[in-house]
Short mmCIF file of C-alpha atoms and ligand atoms in Angstrom, two decimals:
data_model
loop_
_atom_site.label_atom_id
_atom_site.label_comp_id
_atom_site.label_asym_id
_atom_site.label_seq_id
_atom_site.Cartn_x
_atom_site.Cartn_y
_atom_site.Cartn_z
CA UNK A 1 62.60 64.10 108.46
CA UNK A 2 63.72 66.17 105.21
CA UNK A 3 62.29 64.22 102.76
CA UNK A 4 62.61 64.30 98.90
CA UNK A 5 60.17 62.66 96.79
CA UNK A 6 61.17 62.03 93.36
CA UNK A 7 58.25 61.77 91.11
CA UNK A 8 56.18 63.51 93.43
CA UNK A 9 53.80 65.38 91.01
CA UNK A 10 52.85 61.90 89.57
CA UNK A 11 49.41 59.55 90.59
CA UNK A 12 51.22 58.10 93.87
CA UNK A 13 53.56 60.29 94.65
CA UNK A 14 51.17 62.85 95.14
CA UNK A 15 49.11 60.81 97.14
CA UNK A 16 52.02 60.26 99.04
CA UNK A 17 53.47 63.15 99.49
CA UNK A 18 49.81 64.00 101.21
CA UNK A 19 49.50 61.21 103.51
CA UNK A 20 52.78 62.92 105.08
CA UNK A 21 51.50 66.06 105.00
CA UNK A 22 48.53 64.60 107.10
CA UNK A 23 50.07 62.81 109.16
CA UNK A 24 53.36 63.74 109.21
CA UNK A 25 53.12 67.30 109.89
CA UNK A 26 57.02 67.59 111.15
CA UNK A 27 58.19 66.35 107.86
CA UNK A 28 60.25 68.85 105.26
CA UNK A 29 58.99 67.85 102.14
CA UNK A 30 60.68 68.57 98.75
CA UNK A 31 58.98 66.78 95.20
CA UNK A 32 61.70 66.67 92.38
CA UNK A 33 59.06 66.02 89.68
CA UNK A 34 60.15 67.04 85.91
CA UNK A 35 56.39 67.69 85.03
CA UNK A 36 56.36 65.67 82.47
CA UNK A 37 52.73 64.89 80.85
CA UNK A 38 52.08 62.57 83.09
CA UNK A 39 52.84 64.99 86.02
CA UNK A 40 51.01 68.15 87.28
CA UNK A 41 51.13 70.52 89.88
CA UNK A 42 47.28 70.28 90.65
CA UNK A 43 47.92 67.05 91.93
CA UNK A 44 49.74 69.08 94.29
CA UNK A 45 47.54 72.06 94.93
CA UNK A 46 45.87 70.70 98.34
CA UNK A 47 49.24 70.69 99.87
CA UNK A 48 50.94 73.74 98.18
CA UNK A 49 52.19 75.50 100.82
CA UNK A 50 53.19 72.65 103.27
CA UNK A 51 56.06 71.50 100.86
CA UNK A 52 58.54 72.78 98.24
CA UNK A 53 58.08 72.24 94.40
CA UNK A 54 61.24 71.85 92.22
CA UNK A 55 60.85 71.53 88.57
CA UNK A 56 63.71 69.42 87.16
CA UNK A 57 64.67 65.93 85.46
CA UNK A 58 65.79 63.36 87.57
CA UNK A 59 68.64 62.36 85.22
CA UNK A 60 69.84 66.03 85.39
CA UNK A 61 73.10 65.12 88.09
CA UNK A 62 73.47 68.36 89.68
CA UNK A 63 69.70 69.42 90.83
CA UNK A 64 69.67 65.78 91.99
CA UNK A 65 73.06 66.10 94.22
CA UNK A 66 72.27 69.26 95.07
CA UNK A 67 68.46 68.13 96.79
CA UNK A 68 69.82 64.81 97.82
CA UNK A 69 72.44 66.90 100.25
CA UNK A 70 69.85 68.66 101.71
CA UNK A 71 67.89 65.62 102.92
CA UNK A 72 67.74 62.69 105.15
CA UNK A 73 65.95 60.61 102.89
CA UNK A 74 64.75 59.96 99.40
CA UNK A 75 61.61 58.46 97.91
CA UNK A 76 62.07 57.78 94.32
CA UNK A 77 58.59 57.20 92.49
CA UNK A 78 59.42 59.31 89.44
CA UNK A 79 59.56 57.03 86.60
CA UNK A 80 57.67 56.70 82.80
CA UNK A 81 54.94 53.99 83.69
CA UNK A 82 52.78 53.18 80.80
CA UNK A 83 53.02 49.79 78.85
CA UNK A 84 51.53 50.79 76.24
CA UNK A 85 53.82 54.31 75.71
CA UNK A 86 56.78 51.93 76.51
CA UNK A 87 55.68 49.65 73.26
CA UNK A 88 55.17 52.71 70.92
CA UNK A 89 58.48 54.67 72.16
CA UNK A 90 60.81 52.83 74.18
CA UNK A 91 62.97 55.86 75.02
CA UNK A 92 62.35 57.87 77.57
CA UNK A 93 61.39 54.90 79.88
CA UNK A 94 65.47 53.88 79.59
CA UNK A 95 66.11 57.87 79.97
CA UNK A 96 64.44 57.83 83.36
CA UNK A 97 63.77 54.63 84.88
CA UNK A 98 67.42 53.91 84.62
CA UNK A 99 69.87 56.81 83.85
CA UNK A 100 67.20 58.51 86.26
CA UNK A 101 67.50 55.82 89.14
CA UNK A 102 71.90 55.79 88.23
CA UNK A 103 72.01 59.51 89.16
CA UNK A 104 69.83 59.26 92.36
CA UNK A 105 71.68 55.93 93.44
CA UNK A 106 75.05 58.18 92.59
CA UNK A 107 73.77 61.21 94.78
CA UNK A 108 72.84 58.79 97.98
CA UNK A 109 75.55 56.98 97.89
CA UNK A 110 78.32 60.40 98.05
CA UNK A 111 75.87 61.97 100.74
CA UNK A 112 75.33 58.44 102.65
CA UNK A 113 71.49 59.51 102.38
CA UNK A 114 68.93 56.76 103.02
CA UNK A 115 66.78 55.63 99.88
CA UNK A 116 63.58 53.77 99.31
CA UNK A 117 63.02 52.93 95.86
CA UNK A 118 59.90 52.67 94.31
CA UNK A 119 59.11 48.97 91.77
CA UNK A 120 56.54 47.31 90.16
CA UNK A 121 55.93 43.57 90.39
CA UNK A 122 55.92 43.50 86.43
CA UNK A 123 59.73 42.92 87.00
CA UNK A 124 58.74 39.73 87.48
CA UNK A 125 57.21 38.52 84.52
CA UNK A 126 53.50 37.04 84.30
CA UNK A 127 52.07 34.03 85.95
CA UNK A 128 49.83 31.28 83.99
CA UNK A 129 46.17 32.28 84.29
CA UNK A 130 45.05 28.70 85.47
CA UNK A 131 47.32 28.53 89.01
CA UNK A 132 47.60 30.06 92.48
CA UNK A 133 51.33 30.56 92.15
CA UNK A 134 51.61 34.52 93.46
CA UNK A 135 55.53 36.15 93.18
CA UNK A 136 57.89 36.13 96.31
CA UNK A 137 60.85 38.53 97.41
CA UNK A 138 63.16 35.27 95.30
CA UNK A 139 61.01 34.76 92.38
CA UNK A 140 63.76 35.49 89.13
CA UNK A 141 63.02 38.71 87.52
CA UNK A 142 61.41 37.82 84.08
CA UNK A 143 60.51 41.53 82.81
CA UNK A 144 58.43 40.91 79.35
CA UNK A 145 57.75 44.64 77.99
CA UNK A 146 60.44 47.72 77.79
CA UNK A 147 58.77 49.62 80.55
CA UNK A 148 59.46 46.37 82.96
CA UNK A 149 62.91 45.66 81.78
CA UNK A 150 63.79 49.39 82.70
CA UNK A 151 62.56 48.90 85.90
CA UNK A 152 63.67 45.74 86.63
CA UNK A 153 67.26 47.48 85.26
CA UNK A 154 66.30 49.80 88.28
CA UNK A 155 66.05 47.32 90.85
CA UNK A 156 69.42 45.82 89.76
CA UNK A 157 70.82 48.91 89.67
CA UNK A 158 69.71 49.47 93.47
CA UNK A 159 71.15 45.64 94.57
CA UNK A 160 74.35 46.39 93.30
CA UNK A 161 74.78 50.07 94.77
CA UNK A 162 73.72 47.95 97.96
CA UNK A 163 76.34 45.52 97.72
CA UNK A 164 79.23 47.56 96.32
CA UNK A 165 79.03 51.00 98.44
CA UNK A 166 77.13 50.25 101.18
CA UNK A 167 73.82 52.63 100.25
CA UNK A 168 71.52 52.22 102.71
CA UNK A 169 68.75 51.54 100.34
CA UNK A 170 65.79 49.34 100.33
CA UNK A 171 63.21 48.11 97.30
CA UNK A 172 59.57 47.67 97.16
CA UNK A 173 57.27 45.80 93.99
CA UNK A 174 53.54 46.54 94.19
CA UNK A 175 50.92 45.55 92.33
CA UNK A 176 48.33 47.64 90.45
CA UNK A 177 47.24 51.13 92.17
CA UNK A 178 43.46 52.60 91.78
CA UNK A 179 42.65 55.89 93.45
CA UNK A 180 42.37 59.58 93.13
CA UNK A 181 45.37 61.22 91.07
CA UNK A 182 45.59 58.60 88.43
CA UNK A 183 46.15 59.52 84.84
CA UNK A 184 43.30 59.06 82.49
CA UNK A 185 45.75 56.69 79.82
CA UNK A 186 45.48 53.97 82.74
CA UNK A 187 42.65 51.36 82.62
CA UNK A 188 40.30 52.20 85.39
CA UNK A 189 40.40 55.66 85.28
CA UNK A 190 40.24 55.46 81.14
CA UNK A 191 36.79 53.46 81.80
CA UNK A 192 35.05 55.41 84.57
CA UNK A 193 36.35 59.01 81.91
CA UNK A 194 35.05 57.61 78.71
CA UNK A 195 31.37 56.33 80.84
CA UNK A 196 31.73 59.94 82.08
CA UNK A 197 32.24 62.00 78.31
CA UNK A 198 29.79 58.90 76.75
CA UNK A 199 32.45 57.10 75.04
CA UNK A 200 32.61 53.90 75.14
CA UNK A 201 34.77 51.66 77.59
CA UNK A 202 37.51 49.79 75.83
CA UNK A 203 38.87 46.60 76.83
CA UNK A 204 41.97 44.54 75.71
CA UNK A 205 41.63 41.21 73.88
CA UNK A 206 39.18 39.25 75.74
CA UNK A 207 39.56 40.78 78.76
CA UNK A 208 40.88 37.22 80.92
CA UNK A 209 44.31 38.86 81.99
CA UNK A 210 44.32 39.11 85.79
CA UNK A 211 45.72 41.80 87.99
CA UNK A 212 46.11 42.49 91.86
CA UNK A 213 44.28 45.84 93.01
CA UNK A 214 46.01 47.86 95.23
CA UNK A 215 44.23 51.12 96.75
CA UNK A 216 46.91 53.88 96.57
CA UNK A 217 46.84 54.71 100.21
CA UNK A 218 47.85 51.24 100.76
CA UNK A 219 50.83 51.09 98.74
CA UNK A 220 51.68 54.30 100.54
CA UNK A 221 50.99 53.36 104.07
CA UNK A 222 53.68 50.20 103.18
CA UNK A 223 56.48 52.47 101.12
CA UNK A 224 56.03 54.78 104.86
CA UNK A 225 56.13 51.20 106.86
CA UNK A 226 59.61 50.48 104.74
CA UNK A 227 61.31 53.85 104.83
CA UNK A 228 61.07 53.75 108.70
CA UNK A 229 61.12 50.22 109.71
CA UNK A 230 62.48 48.02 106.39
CA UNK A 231 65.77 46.51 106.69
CA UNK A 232 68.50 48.47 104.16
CA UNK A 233 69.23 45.99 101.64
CA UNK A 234 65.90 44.21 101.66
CA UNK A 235 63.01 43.90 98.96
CA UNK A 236 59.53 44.05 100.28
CA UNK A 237 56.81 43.10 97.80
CA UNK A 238 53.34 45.02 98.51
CA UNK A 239 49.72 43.65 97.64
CA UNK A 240 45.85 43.79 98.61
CA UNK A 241 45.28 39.84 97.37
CA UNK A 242 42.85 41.49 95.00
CA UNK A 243 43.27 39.46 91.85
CA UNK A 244 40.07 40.37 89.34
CA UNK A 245 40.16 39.93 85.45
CA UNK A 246 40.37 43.28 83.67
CA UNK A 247 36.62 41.91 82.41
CA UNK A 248 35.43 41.70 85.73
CA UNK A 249 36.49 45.01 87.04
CA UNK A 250 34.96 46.75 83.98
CA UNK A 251 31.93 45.40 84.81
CA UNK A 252 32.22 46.34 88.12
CA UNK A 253 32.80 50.20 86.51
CA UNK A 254 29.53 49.42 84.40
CA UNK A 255 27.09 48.26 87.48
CA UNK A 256 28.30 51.33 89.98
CA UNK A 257 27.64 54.03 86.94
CA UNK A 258 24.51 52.22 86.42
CA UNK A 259 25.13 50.63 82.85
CA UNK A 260 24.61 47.14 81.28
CA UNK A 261 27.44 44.85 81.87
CA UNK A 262 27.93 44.53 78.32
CA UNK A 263 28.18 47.73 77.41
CA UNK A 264 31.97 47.97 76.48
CA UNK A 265 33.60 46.67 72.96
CA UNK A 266 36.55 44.93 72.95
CA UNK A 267 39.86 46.51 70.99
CA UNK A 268 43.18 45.20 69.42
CA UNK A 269 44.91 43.44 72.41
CA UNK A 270 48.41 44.63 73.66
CA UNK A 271 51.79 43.40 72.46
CA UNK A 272 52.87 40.60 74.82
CA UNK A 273 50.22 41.27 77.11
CA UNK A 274 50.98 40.14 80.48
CA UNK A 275 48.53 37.29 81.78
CA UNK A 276 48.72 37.68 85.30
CA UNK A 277 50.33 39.55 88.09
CA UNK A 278 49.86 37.93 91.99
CA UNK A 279 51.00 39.31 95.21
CA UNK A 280 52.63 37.05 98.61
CA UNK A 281 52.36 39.71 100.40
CA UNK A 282 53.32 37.88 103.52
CA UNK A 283 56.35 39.02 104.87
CA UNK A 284 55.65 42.74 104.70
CA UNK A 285 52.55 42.00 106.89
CA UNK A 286 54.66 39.64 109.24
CA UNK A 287 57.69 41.88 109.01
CA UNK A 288 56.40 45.31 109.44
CA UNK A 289 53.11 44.41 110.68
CA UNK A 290 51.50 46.37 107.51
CA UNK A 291 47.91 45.68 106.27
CA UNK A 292 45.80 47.21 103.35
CA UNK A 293 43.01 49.66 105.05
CA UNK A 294 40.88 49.77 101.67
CA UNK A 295 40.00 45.64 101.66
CA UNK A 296 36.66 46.72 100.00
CA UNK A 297 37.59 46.36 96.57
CA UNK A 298 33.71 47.83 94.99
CA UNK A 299 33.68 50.52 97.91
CA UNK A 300 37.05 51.71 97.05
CA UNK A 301 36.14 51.66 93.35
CA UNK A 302 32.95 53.71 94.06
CA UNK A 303 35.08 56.18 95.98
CA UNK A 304 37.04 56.36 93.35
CA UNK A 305 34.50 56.70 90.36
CA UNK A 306 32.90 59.42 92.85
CA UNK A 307 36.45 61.14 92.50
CA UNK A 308 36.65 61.55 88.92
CA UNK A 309 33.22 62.32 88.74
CA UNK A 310 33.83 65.55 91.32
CA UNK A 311 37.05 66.62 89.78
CA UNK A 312 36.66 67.27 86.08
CA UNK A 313 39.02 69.87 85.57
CA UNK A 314 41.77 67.54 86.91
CA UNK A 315 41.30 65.13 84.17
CA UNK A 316 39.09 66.76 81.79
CA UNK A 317 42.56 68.77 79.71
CA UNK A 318 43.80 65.18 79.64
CA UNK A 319 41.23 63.21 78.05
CA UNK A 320 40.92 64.15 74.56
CA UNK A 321 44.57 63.89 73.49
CA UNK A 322 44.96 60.14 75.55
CA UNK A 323 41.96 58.90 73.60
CA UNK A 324 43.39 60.01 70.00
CA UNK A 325 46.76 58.13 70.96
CA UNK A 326 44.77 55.24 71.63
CA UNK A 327 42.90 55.79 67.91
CA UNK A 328 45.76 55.83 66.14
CA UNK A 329 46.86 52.28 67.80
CA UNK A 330 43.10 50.60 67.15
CA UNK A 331 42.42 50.86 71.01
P1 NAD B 1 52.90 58.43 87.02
O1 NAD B 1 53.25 58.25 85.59
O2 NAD B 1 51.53 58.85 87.40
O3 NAD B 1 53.91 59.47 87.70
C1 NAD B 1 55.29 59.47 87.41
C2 NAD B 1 55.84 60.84 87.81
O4 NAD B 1 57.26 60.84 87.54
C3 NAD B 1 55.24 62.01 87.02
O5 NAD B 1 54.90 63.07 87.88
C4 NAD B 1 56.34 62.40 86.06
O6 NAD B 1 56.31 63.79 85.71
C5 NAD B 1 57.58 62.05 86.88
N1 NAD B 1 58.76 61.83 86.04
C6 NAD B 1 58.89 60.99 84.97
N2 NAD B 1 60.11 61.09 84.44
C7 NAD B 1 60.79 62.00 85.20
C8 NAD B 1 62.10 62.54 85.16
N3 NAD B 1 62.98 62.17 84.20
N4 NAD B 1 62.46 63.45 86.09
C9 NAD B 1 61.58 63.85 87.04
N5 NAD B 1 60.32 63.38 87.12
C10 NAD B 1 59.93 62.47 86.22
O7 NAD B 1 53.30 57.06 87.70
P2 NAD B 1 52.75 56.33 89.02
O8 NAD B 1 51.70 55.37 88.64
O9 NAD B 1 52.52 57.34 90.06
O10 NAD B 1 54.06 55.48 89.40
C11 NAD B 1 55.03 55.97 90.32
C12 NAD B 1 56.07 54.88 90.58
O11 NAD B 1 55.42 53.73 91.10
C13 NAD B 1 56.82 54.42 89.33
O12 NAD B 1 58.17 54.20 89.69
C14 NAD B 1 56.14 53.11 88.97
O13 NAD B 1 57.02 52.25 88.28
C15 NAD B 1 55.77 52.58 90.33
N6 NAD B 1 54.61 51.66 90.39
C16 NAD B 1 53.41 52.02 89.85
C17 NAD B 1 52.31 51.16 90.00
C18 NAD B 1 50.95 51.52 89.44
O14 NAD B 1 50.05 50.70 89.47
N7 NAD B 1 50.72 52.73 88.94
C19 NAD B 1 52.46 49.94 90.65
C20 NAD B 1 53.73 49.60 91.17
C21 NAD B 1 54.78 50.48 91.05
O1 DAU B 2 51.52 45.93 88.16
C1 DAU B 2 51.99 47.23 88.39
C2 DAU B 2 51.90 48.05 87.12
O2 DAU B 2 50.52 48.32 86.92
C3 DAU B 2 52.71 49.35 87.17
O3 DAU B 2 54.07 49.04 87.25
C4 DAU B 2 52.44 50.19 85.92
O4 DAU B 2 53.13 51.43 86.02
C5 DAU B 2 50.95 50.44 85.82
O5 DAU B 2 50.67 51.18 84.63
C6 DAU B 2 50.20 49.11 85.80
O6 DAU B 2 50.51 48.38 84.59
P1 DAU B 2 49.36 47.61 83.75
O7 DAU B 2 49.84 47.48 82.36
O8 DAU B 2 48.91 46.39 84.46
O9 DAU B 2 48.17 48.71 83.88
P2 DAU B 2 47.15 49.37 82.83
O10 DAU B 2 46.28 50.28 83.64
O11 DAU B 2 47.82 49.94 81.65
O12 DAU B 2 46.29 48.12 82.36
C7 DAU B 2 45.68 47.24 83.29
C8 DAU B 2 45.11 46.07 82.51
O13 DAU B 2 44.00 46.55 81.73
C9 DAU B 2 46.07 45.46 81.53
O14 DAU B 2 45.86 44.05 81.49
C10 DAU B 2 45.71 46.08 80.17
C11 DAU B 2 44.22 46.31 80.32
N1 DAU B 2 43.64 47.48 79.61
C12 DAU B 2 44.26 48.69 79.73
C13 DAU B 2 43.70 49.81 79.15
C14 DAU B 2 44.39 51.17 79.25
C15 DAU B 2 42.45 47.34 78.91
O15 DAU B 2 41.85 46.25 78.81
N2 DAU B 2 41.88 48.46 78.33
C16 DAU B 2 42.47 49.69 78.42
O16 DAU B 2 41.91 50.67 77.87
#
């Protein structure tokens, strides 16, 4: 398959676009990834010369239609994904997460090239702390912050490409990723980084808001699942039933780096701050037959803290800059 992966220099793209080097050594892979701060081509390096690197903007009509001729499918990950950026400049997020997603949806539909589009469950709003109600393929988007309302503009973008030309394109909504790759701004990775340079870990409000961990290779094991198997036209939600309060999986960070549960302060909460995100992750396993391999939620963590702990230099340029953002807001 010549595959393009939009977004490819970015925390799971990358990890995607190895998992196909590994074990899809007869794939042609190209990353359209505009390198953005968020992207980098170390993320990359393992792979380097099993794929091709193009430096570009998504948005930018004519790289795009040019790549998107040349394949048989496209991945699109890229995307600006961090609340809290989103909340202090709205943007770029409506710069790529839409216009970005228009002129990919544009390109597939004139070359008739298959698409799998890559969403968030924050599309659909938050769920009340105090129930068991998880979000289906029907729940009604509800996006509360600008980077969800781009995305979920995204999605609706995708549906009505669907409908109206016939792309052959299909949608997935996962929950929250952990692994290897993941920028330092992000809340696990931000805690194991400021144990690691002995600042202190910083958590949000009182720390009650709930979210569903996803290992990375899972989400990409089901976005692979859907490109080959999914039905065009169809939404698949992805999830590792892993719902854990932010406090509890900092002090899961504090006990596997060996400090006191309490060591952590807690900083000026976020704007709207979504309570809870929850997964039915049903019919993707029923469907496609797809299951997380990483259901050891403190193993995976470890693996992961062991990561950032062996690969400095990936995140070490990073850190500094992230954490002075996060000053100036009182976080
Ligand atoms: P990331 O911020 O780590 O990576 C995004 C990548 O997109 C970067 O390499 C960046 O350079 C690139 N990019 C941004 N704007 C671009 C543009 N205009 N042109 C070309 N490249 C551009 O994000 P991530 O966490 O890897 O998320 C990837 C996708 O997965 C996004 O669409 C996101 O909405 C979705 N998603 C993320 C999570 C999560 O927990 N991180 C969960 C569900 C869905
Ligand atoms: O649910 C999927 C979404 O998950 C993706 O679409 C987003 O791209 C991705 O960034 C993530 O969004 P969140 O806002 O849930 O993730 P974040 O890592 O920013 O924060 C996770 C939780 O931790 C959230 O409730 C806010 C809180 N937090 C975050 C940071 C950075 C803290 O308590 N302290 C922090 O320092």
């Amino acid at each position: 398959m010549r595959l393009l992966v939009t977004g490819g220099a970015g925390f799971i793209g990358a990890n995607f676009v190895h998992m196909c080097v590994r074990d899809h050594p007869q794939d042609e892979i190209t990353v359209l990834d505009s390198l953005s701060y968020a992207g980098s081509r170390e993320s990359l390096a393992p792979v380097a010369d099993a794929i091709t690197l193009v430096q570009g903007d998504v948005a930018d009509a004519g790289v795009v239609d040019e790549l998107v001729a040349g394949s048989d499918a496209v991945v699109h990950f890229a995307a600006e994904t961090h609340v809290d950026n989103a909340l202090a400049n709205p943007k770029p997020f409506l710069h790529s997460n839409v216009i970005g997603t228009y002129t990919v949806l544009e390109a597939v539909r004139h070359h008739d090239v298959r698409l799998h589009h890559i969403s968030t469950d924050e599309v659909y709003g938050d769920l009340p702390l105090d129930t068991d109600d998880r979000f289906t393929e029907s729940t009604p988007y509800n996006p509360s912050s600008p980077y969800s309302s781009t995305k979920a503009a995204s999605d609706l973008l995708v549906r009505a490409w669907v409908r109206s030309f016939g792309v052959r394109a299909t949608i997935s909504n996962c929950s929250n990723n952990y692994g290897p790759y993941q920028h330092v701004e992000k809340f696990i990775p931000r805690q194991i980084t400021n144990i690691l340079t002995g600042r202190t870990p910083k958590l949000y409000g009182a720390g009650a808001n709930v979210r569903d961990w996803i290992h990375v290779e899972d989400h990409n094991t089901a976005a692979r699942a859907i490109l080959e198997r999914g039905e065009p036209g169809r939404t698949y939600l992805i999830g590792a039933s892993n719902e854990r309060t932010n406090l509890a999986v900092l002090q899961s960070i504090l006990a596997a780096m060996g400090r006191e549960p309490t060591d952590f302060e807690h900083v000026t909460d976020r704007a709207g701050h979504d309570l809870r995100y929850a997964i039915d992750p049903s019919a993707i396993r029923d469907e496609l037959g797809w299951r997380p391999a990483h259901a050891d939620f403190p193993a995976a963590l470890s693996a992961t803290i062991d990561w950032y702990r062996d690969n400095e230099a990936w995140w070490a340029p990073l850190k500094d800059a992230v954490e002075d953002e996060y000053r100036k807001r009182g976080q």
